[in-house]
Amino acid sequence: MSFITGVGLTPFGKHDGSSSLDLMSKAAQFALDDAGLKRAEIDGILCGYSTVSPHIMLATVFAEHFGIRPSYAHAVQVGGATGLAMTMLAHHLVEEGVCRNVLVVAGENRLTGQSRDASIQALAQVGHPDYEVPLGPTIPAYYGLVASRYMHEYGLTEEDLAEFAVLMRAHACTHPGAQFHDPISVADVMASKPVAMPLKLLDCCPVSDGGAAFVISRERTGDAGVRIRGCAQAHTHQHVTAAPGLSELGAEISIARAKEATGLAISDVRYAAIYDSFTITLAMLLEDLGLAGRGEAAARVRSGHFGRDGAMPLNTHGGLLSYGHCGVGGAMAHLVEAHLQMTGRAANRQVRDASIALLHGDGGVLSSHVSMFLERVR
């Protein structure tokens, strides 16, 4: 058994003069304060990778910078699934008695510390070096291809995809730390600049500065405990040219494994925190995970199903699409928000019931998946 005992999150957006280590340190201290722990009580450290500061020993670089001497240190690298993969690893380390308190942290000054061209070039390297990268595709281009095929097979429209951007922006408008606070409409999404058709600017997550962190512990702290009930991974491919069919992607595999490990069903879930780098990512994952039928997720958004007051509140902080995306820390913000909801500390965003939460992370182009169930215990 393991508990998430503390969470920390900076605002996302522009942090002039802050390095990646600065943002990581700020989020880490927030998480320690939230857990009621001192730095000396942290005996494990897990760090996400950084494209701005790509050090080959980032975990120990951060440990030195932050002033801790852990008995276990590791850096993890599975794209957008990294945050939940680190959480899963911390869960196992704590369960096996290797560590008592593991600090999981990531952050980047990706907006102010890296040029647009450098960011595009770094992310494009996920492509196959022989069959894809020489042709010049970017991450949005890969997801644009996926979106076109999914729309063809399941009847989604560009207006359907726009609904997810509108929902995430509506949620971000209620969070003071979000990068964007201006409401948008389906018409605004449709009129935004084409990026990689059918994806337009508002179908894509922004580039952000920010940091996120949490502490995974053997023993709970505070009155309301949030424990990791169970989790699972799936890795079906790395490159788009080797990807399986749309109905055989890893989210369906990882969620099946997670349900088997926990004995939980989707009907047990009360809050969802799902990776949303693009509107198509969110649409597909909601359907792959069983939170909506094939081609039906957009209709559920329109009906209010995924709203704060709906049957399945989703990404109430605004998600990657509107809270922001600073690399690994971007998806970790989903877990921070889930923890706040589960402990009744989400202020004006608080949902009626977040007793069981489903989290899902996606790395690469729907390549690596981590599904996780959290449970509130009294």
mmCIF file of N, CA and C in Angstrom, residues 9-15 23 49-52 78-84 106-114 119 123 126 139-140 143 168-169 172 177-180 201 203-212 274-279 281 317-334 360-365:
data_model
loop_
_atom_site.group_PDB
_atom_site.id
_atom_site.type_symbol
_atom_site.label_atom_id
_atom_site.label_comp_id
_atom_site.label_asym_id
_atom_site.label_seq_id
_atom_site.Cartn_x
_atom_site.Cartn_y
_atom_site.Cartn_z
ATOM 1 N N LEU A 9 2.207 22.319 -7.002
ATOM 2 C CA LEU A 9 2.044 22.739 -8.391
ATOM 3 C C LEU A 9 2.256 24.243 -8.497
ATOM 4 N N THR A 10 3.079 24.660 -9.432
ATOM 5 C CA THR A 10 3.233 26.088 -9.702
ATOM 6 C C THR A 10 2.174 26.516 -10.704
ATOM 7 N N PRO A 11 1.916 27.808 -10.810
ATOM 8 C CA PRO A 11 1.147 28.276 -11.964
ATOM 9 C C PRO A 11 1.909 27.924 -13.246
ATOM 10 N N PHE A 12 1.189 27.717 -14.324
ATOM 11 C CA PHE A 12 1.814 27.469 -15.619
ATOM 12 C C PHE A 12 1.682 28.717 -16.486
ATOM 13 N N GLY A 13 2.634 28.880 -17.385
ATOM 14 C CA GLY A 13 2.635 30.032 -18.277
ATOM 15 C C GLY A 13 4.045 30.516 -18.468
ATOM 16 N N LYS A 14 4.294 31.776 -18.210
ATOM 17 C CA LYS A 14 5.620 32.357 -18.390
ATOM 18 C C LYS A 14 6.231 32.685 -17.034
ATOM 19 N N HIS A 15 7.422 32.123 -16.775
ATOM 20 C CA HIS A 15 8.160 32.392 -15.538
ATOM 21 C C HIS A 15 9.532 32.936 -15.920
ATOM 22 N N LEU A 23 11.960 25.811 -10.931
ATOM 23 C CA LEU A 23 10.547 25.437 -10.972
ATOM 24 C C LEU A 23 10.322 24.099 -10.285
ATOM 25 N N TYR A 49 12.300 13.741 -17.230
ATOM 26 C CA TYR A 49 13.317 14.311 -18.116
ATOM 27 C C TYR A 49 13.004 15.774 -18.439
ATOM 28 N N SER A 50 13.992 16.464 -18.988
ATOM 29 C CA SER A 50 13.821 17.858 -19.394
ATOM 30 C C SER A 50 14.458 18.066 -20.756
ATOM 31 N N THR A 51 13.717 18.649 -21.689
ATOM 32 C CA THR A 51 14.312 18.978 -22.990
ATOM 33 C C THR A 51 15.133 20.262 -22.915
ATOM 34 N N VAL A 52 14.823 21.110 -21.930
ATOM 35 C CA VAL A 52 15.586 22.351 -21.767
ATOM 36 C C VAL A 52 16.911 22.077 -21.062
ATOM 37 N N VAL A 78 9.442 8.324 -20.412
ATOM 38 C CA VAL A 78 8.479 7.688 -21.316
ATOM 39 C C VAL A 78 7.467 8.727 -21.805
ATOM 40 N N GLY A 79 7.992 9.872 -22.250
ATOM 41 C CA GLY A 79 7.140 10.903 -22.823
ATOM 42 C C GLY A 79 6.091 11.395 -21.851
ATOM 43 N N GLY A 80 4.888 11.646 -22.387
ATOM 44 C CA GLY A 80 3.817 12.188 -21.568
ATOM 45 C C GLY A 80 3.313 11.249 -20.500
ATOM 46 N N ALA A 81 3.674 9.971 -20.577
ATOM 47 C CA ALA A 81 3.286 9.007 -19.547
ATOM 48 C C ALA A 81 4.263 8.999 -18.378
ATOM 49 N N THR A 82 5.311 9.807 -18.443
ATOM 50 C CA THR A 82 6.379 9.761 -17.443
ATOM 51 C C THR A 82 5.872 10.032 -16.025
ATOM 52 N N GLY A 83 5.018 11.037 -15.858
ATOM 53 C CA GLY A 83 4.549 11.385 -14.524
ATOM 54 C C GLY A 83 3.868 10.233 -13.822
ATOM 55 N N LEU A 84 2.972 9.550 -14.516
ATOM 56 C CA LEU A 84 2.291 8.410 -13.906
ATOM 57 C C LEU A 84 3.205 7.194 -13.820
ATOM 58 N N ALA A 106 9.021 17.137 -11.457
ATOM 59 C CA ALA A 106 9.379 17.505 -12.820
ATOM 60 C C ALA A 106 9.039 18.973 -13.041
ATOM 61 N N GLY A 107 9.720 19.579 -13.954
ATOM 62 C CA GLY A 107 9.435 20.971 -14.290
ATOM 63 C C GLY A 107 10.384 21.461 -15.358
ATOM 64 N N GLU A 108 9.915 22.408 -16.140
ATOM 65 C CA GLU A 108 10.756 22.991 -17.189
ATOM 66 C C GLU A 108 10.358 24.437 -17.440
ATOM 67 N N ASN A 109 11.347 25.233 -17.809
ATOM 68 C CA ASN A 109 11.068 26.566 -18.325
ATOM 69 C C ASN A 109 11.039 26.471 -19.854
ATOM 70 N N ARG A 110 10.147 25.617 -20.344
ATOM 71 C CA ARG A 110 10.126 25.309 -21.776
ATOM 72 C C ARG A 110 9.679 26.511 -22.604
ATOM 73 N N LEU A 111 8.869 27.388 -22.037
ATOM 74 C CA LEU A 111 8.395 28.556 -22.782
ATOM 75 C C LEU A 111 9.462 29.639 -22.887
ATOM 76 N N THR A 112 10.145 29.938 -21.770
ATOM 77 C CA THR A 112 11.113 31.038 -21.774
ATOM 78 C C THR A 112 12.554 30.567 -21.937
ATOM 79 N N GLY A 113 12.810 29.266 -21.736
ATOM 80 C CA GLY A 113 14.184 28.785 -21.768
ATOM 81 C C GLY A 113 14.580 28.048 -23.016
ATOM 82 N N GLN A 114 13.672 27.947 -23.972
ATOM 83 C CA GLN A 114 13.952 27.182 -25.179
ATOM 84 C C GLN A 114 13.262 27.867 -26.357
ATOM 85 N N SER A 119 12.470 23.569 -29.526
ATOM 86 C CA SER A 119 11.433 22.730 -28.949
ATOM 87 C C SER A 119 10.855 21.796 -30.003
ATOM 88 N N LEU A 123 11.219 17.600 -29.891
ATOM 89 C CA LEU A 123 10.055 16.725 -29.830
ATOM 90 C C LEU A 123 9.909 15.875 -31.084
ATOM 91 N N VAL A 126 10.980 11.934 -31.659
ATOM 92 C CA VAL A 126 10.260 10.702 -31.330
ATOM 93 C C VAL A 126 10.017 9.877 -32.591
ATOM 94 N N ILE A 139 5.243 16.645 -33.832
ATOM 95 C CA ILE A 139 4.269 15.942 -33.005
ATOM 96 C C ILE A 139 2.829 16.262 -33.439
ATOM 97 N N PRO A 140 2.473 17.542 -33.648
ATOM 98 C CA PRO A 140 1.109 17.807 -34.141
ATOM 99 C C PRO A 140 0.801 17.111 -35.458
ATOM 100 N N TYR A 143 -0.193 13.525 -34.734
ATOM 101 C CA TYR A 143 -1.541 13.454 -34.179
ATOM 102 C C TYR A 143 -2.596 13.893 -35.188
ATOM 103 N N MET A 168 -12.098 22.206 -21.658
ATOM 104 C CA MET A 168 -10.878 22.403 -20.875
ATOM 105 C C MET A 168 -10.654 23.886 -20.573
ATOM 106 N N ARG A 169 -10.978 24.759 -21.516
ATOM 107 C CA ARG A 169 -10.821 26.187 -21.248
ATOM 108 C C ARG A 169 -11.808 26.648 -20.182
ATOM 109 N N ALA A 172 -10.300 25.705 -16.953
ATOM 110 C CA ALA A 172 -9.129 26.524 -16.632
ATOM 111 C C ALA A 172 -9.528 27.897 -16.126
ATOM 112 N N GLY A 177 -4.119 29.345 -11.355
ATOM 113 C CA GLY A 177 -2.792 29.019 -11.862
ATOM 114 C C GLY A 177 -2.741 28.659 -13.324
ATOM 115 N N ALA A 178 -3.882 28.623 -14.001
ATOM 116 C CA ALA A 178 -3.922 28.201 -15.396
ATOM 117 C C ALA A 178 -3.279 29.238 -16.310
ATOM 118 N N GLN A 179 -2.724 28.764 -17.407
ATOM 119 C CA GLN A 179 -2.089 29.660 -18.371
ATOM 120 C C GLN A 179 -3.107 30.525 -19.112
ATOM 121 N N PHE A 180 -4.318 29.986 -19.337
ATOM 122 C CA PHE A 180 -5.335 30.705 -20.099
ATOM 123 C C PHE A 180 -6.608 30.866 -19.286
ATOM 124 N N LEU A 201 -4.899 25.527 -33.940
ATOM 125 C CA LEU A 201 -4.130 26.000 -32.790
ATOM 126 C C LEU A 201 -4.801 25.657 -31.468
ATOM 127 N N ASP A 203 -6.794 23.306 -30.839
ATOM 128 C CA ASP A 203 -6.854 21.861 -30.620
ATOM 129 C C ASP A 203 -5.576 21.344 -29.978
ATOM 130 N N CYS A 204 -4.577 22.207 -29.839
ATOM 131 C CA CYS A 204 -3.242 21.797 -29.390
ATOM 132 C C CYS A 204 -2.911 22.424 -28.041
ATOM 133 N N CYS A 205 -2.182 21.695 -27.219
ATOM 134 C CA CYS A 205 -1.747 22.258 -25.947
ATOM 135 C C CYS A 205 -0.692 23.331 -26.197
ATOM 136 N N PRO A 206 -0.565 24.302 -25.299
ATOM 137 C CA PRO A 206 0.461 25.328 -25.439
ATOM 138 C C PRO A 206 1.811 24.854 -24.900
ATOM 139 N N VAL A 207 2.832 25.646 -25.105
ATOM 140 C CA VAL A 207 4.137 25.449 -24.474
ATOM 141 C C VAL A 207 4.172 26.321 -23.221
ATOM 142 N N SER A 208 4.631 25.775 -22.111
ATOM 143 C CA SER A 208 4.541 26.476 -20.833
ATOM 144 C C SER A 208 5.817 26.331 -20.017
ATOM 145 N N ASP A 209 5.983 27.239 -19.059
ATOM 146 C CA ASP A 209 6.903 27.060 -17.947
ATOM 147 C C ASP A 209 6.078 26.565 -16.763
ATOM 148 N N GLY A 210 6.668 25.689 -15.947
ATOM 149 C CA GLY A 210 5.946 25.248 -14.756
ATOM 150 C C GLY A 210 6.604 24.057 -14.108
ATOM 151 N N GLY A 211 6.123 23.717 -12.926
ATOM 152 C CA GLY A 211 6.650 22.567 -12.196
ATOM 153 C C GLY A 211 5.553 21.895 -11.391
ATOM 154 N N ALA A 212 5.726 20.593 -11.165
ATOM 155 C CA ALA A 212 4.768 19.818 -10.376
ATOM 156 C C ALA A 212 5.524 18.774 -9.580
ATOM 157 N N ILE A 274 -7.395 12.657 -17.410
ATOM 158 C CA ILE A 274 -6.981 11.987 -18.628
ATOM 159 C C ILE A 274 -6.095 12.899 -19.476
ATOM 160 N N TYR A 275 -5.014 12.346 -19.984
ATOM 161 C CA TYR A 275 -4.029 13.080 -20.785
ATOM 162 C C TYR A 275 -4.696 13.725 -22.000
ATOM 163 N N ASP A 276 -4.353 14.974 -22.250
ATOM 164 C CA ASP A 276 -5.055 15.731 -23.300
ATOM 165 C C ASP A 276 -4.124 16.678 -24.051
ATOM 166 N N SER A 277 -3.057 16.133 -24.613
ATOM 167 C CA SER A 277 -2.114 16.967 -25.359
ATOM 168 C C SER A 277 -2.765 17.625 -26.575
ATOM 169 N N PHE A 278 -3.716 16.929 -27.180
ATOM 170 C CA PHE A 278 -4.502 17.448 -28.296
ATOM 171 C C PHE A 278 -5.951 17.042 -28.056
ATOM 172 N N THR A 279 -6.871 17.697 -28.715
ATOM 173 C CA THR A 279 -8.272 17.323 -28.556
ATOM 174 C C THR A 279 -8.497 15.883 -29.008
ATOM 175 N N THR A 281 -6.390 13.437 -28.772
ATOM 176 C CA THR A 281 -5.865 12.562 -27.719
ATOM 177 C C THR A 281 -6.928 12.316 -26.664
ATOM 178 N N HIS A 317 -8.939 21.240 -13.624
ATOM 179 C CA HIS A 317 -7.979 22.353 -13.612
ATOM 180 C C HIS A 317 -7.793 22.961 -14.995
ATOM 181 N N GLY A 318 -8.246 22.272 -16.042
ATOM 182 C CA GLY A 318 -8.093 22.774 -17.401
ATOM 183 C C GLY A 318 -7.220 21.922 -18.282
ATOM 184 N N GLY A 319 -6.567 20.928 -17.691
ATOM 185 C CA GLY A 319 -5.782 19.994 -18.494
ATOM 186 C C GLY A 319 -4.593 20.627 -19.201
ATOM 187 N N LEU A 320 -3.940 19.830 -20.011
ATOM 188 C CA LEU A 320 -2.822 20.315 -20.809
ATOM 189 C C LEU A 320 -3.277 21.371 -21.796
ATOM 190 N N LEU A 321 -4.505 21.235 -22.293
ATOM 191 C CA LEU A 321 -4.997 22.139 -23.321
ATOM 192 C C LEU A 321 -5.140 23.572 -22.835
ATOM 193 N N SER A 322 -5.413 23.772 -21.543
ATOM 194 C CA SER A 322 -5.605 25.142 -21.071
ATOM 195 C C SER A 322 -4.897 25.485 -19.765
ATOM 196 N N TYR A 323 -4.688 24.507 -18.856
ATOM 197 C CA TYR A 323 -3.829 24.835 -17.707
ATOM 198 C C TYR A 323 -2.413 25.038 -18.204
ATOM 199 N N GLY A 324 -2.000 24.202 -19.175
ATOM 200 C CA GLY A 324 -0.690 24.353 -19.788
ATOM 201 C C GLY A 324 0.087 23.061 -19.829
ATOM 202 N N HIS A 325 1.196 23.100 -20.552
ATOM 203 C CA HIS A 325 2.005 21.891 -20.745
ATOM 204 C C HIS A 325 3.486 22.267 -20.697
ATOM 205 N N CYS A 326 4.158 21.874 -19.613
ATOM 206 C CA CYS A 326 5.579 22.186 -19.429
ATOM 207 C C CYS A 326 6.411 20.915 -19.503
ATOM 208 N N GLY A 327 6.004 19.976 -20.356
ATOM 209 C CA GLY A 327 6.715 18.707 -20.402
ATOM 210 C C GLY A 327 6.142 17.741 -19.386
ATOM 211 N N VAL A 328 7.012 16.992 -18.715
ATOM 212 C CA VAL A 328 6.553 15.956 -17.782
ATOM 213 C C VAL A 328 5.634 16.531 -16.704
ATOM 214 N N GLY A 329 5.941 17.718 -16.229
ATOM 215 C CA GLY A 329 5.121 18.334 -15.183
ATOM 216 C C GLY A 329 3.709 18.644 -15.625
ATOM 217 N N GLY A 330 3.497 18.766 -16.938
ATOM 218 C CA GLY A 330 2.166 19.082 -17.437
ATOM 219 C C GLY A 330 1.153 18.023 -17.065
ATOM 220 N N ALA A 331 1.480 16.768 -17.329
ATOM 221 C CA ALA A 331 0.560 15.685 -16.991
ATOM 222 C C ALA A 331 0.506 15.440 -15.488
ATOM 223 N N MET A 332 1.587 15.765 -14.773
ATOM 224 C CA MET A 332 1.567 15.602 -13.320
ATOM 225 C C MET A 332 0.561 16.536 -12.665
ATOM 226 N N ALA A 333 0.253 17.647 -13.326
ATOM 227 C CA ALA A 333 -0.766 18.551 -12.796
ATOM 228 C C ALA A 333 -2.120 17.862 -12.700
ATOM 229 N N HIS A 334 -2.362 16.880 -13.573
ATOM 230 C CA HIS A 334 -3.615 16.124 -13.505
ATOM 231 C C HIS A 334 -3.729 15.393 -12.167
ATOM 232 N N HIS A 360 -4.925 8.612 -16.387
ATOM 233 C CA HIS A 360 -4.297 7.934 -17.514
ATOM 234 C C HIS A 360 -3.314 8.880 -18.196
ATOM 235 N N GLY A 361 -2.105 8.355 -18.462
ATOM 236 C CA GLY A 361 -1.077 9.104 -19.162
ATOM 237 C C GLY A 361 -0.720 8.441 -20.477
ATOM 238 N N ASP A 362 -0.361 9.269 -21.455
ATOM 239 C CA ASP A 362 -0.033 8.806 -22.804
ATOM 240 C C ASP A 362 1.321 9.382 -23.199
ATOM 241 N N GLY A 363 2.252 8.518 -23.611
ATOM 242 C CA GLY A 363 3.568 8.974 -24.054
ATOM 243 C C GLY A 363 3.779 8.714 -25.527
ATOM 244 N N GLY A 364 4.521 9.607 -26.185
ATOM 245 C CA GLY A 364 4.770 9.469 -27.611
ATOM 246 C C GLY A 364 3.511 9.744 -28.393
ATOM 247 N N VAL A 365 3.306 9.013 -29.473
ATOM 248 C CA VAL A 365 2.082 9.141 -30.259
ATOM 249 C C VAL A 365 1.210 7.933 -29.926
#
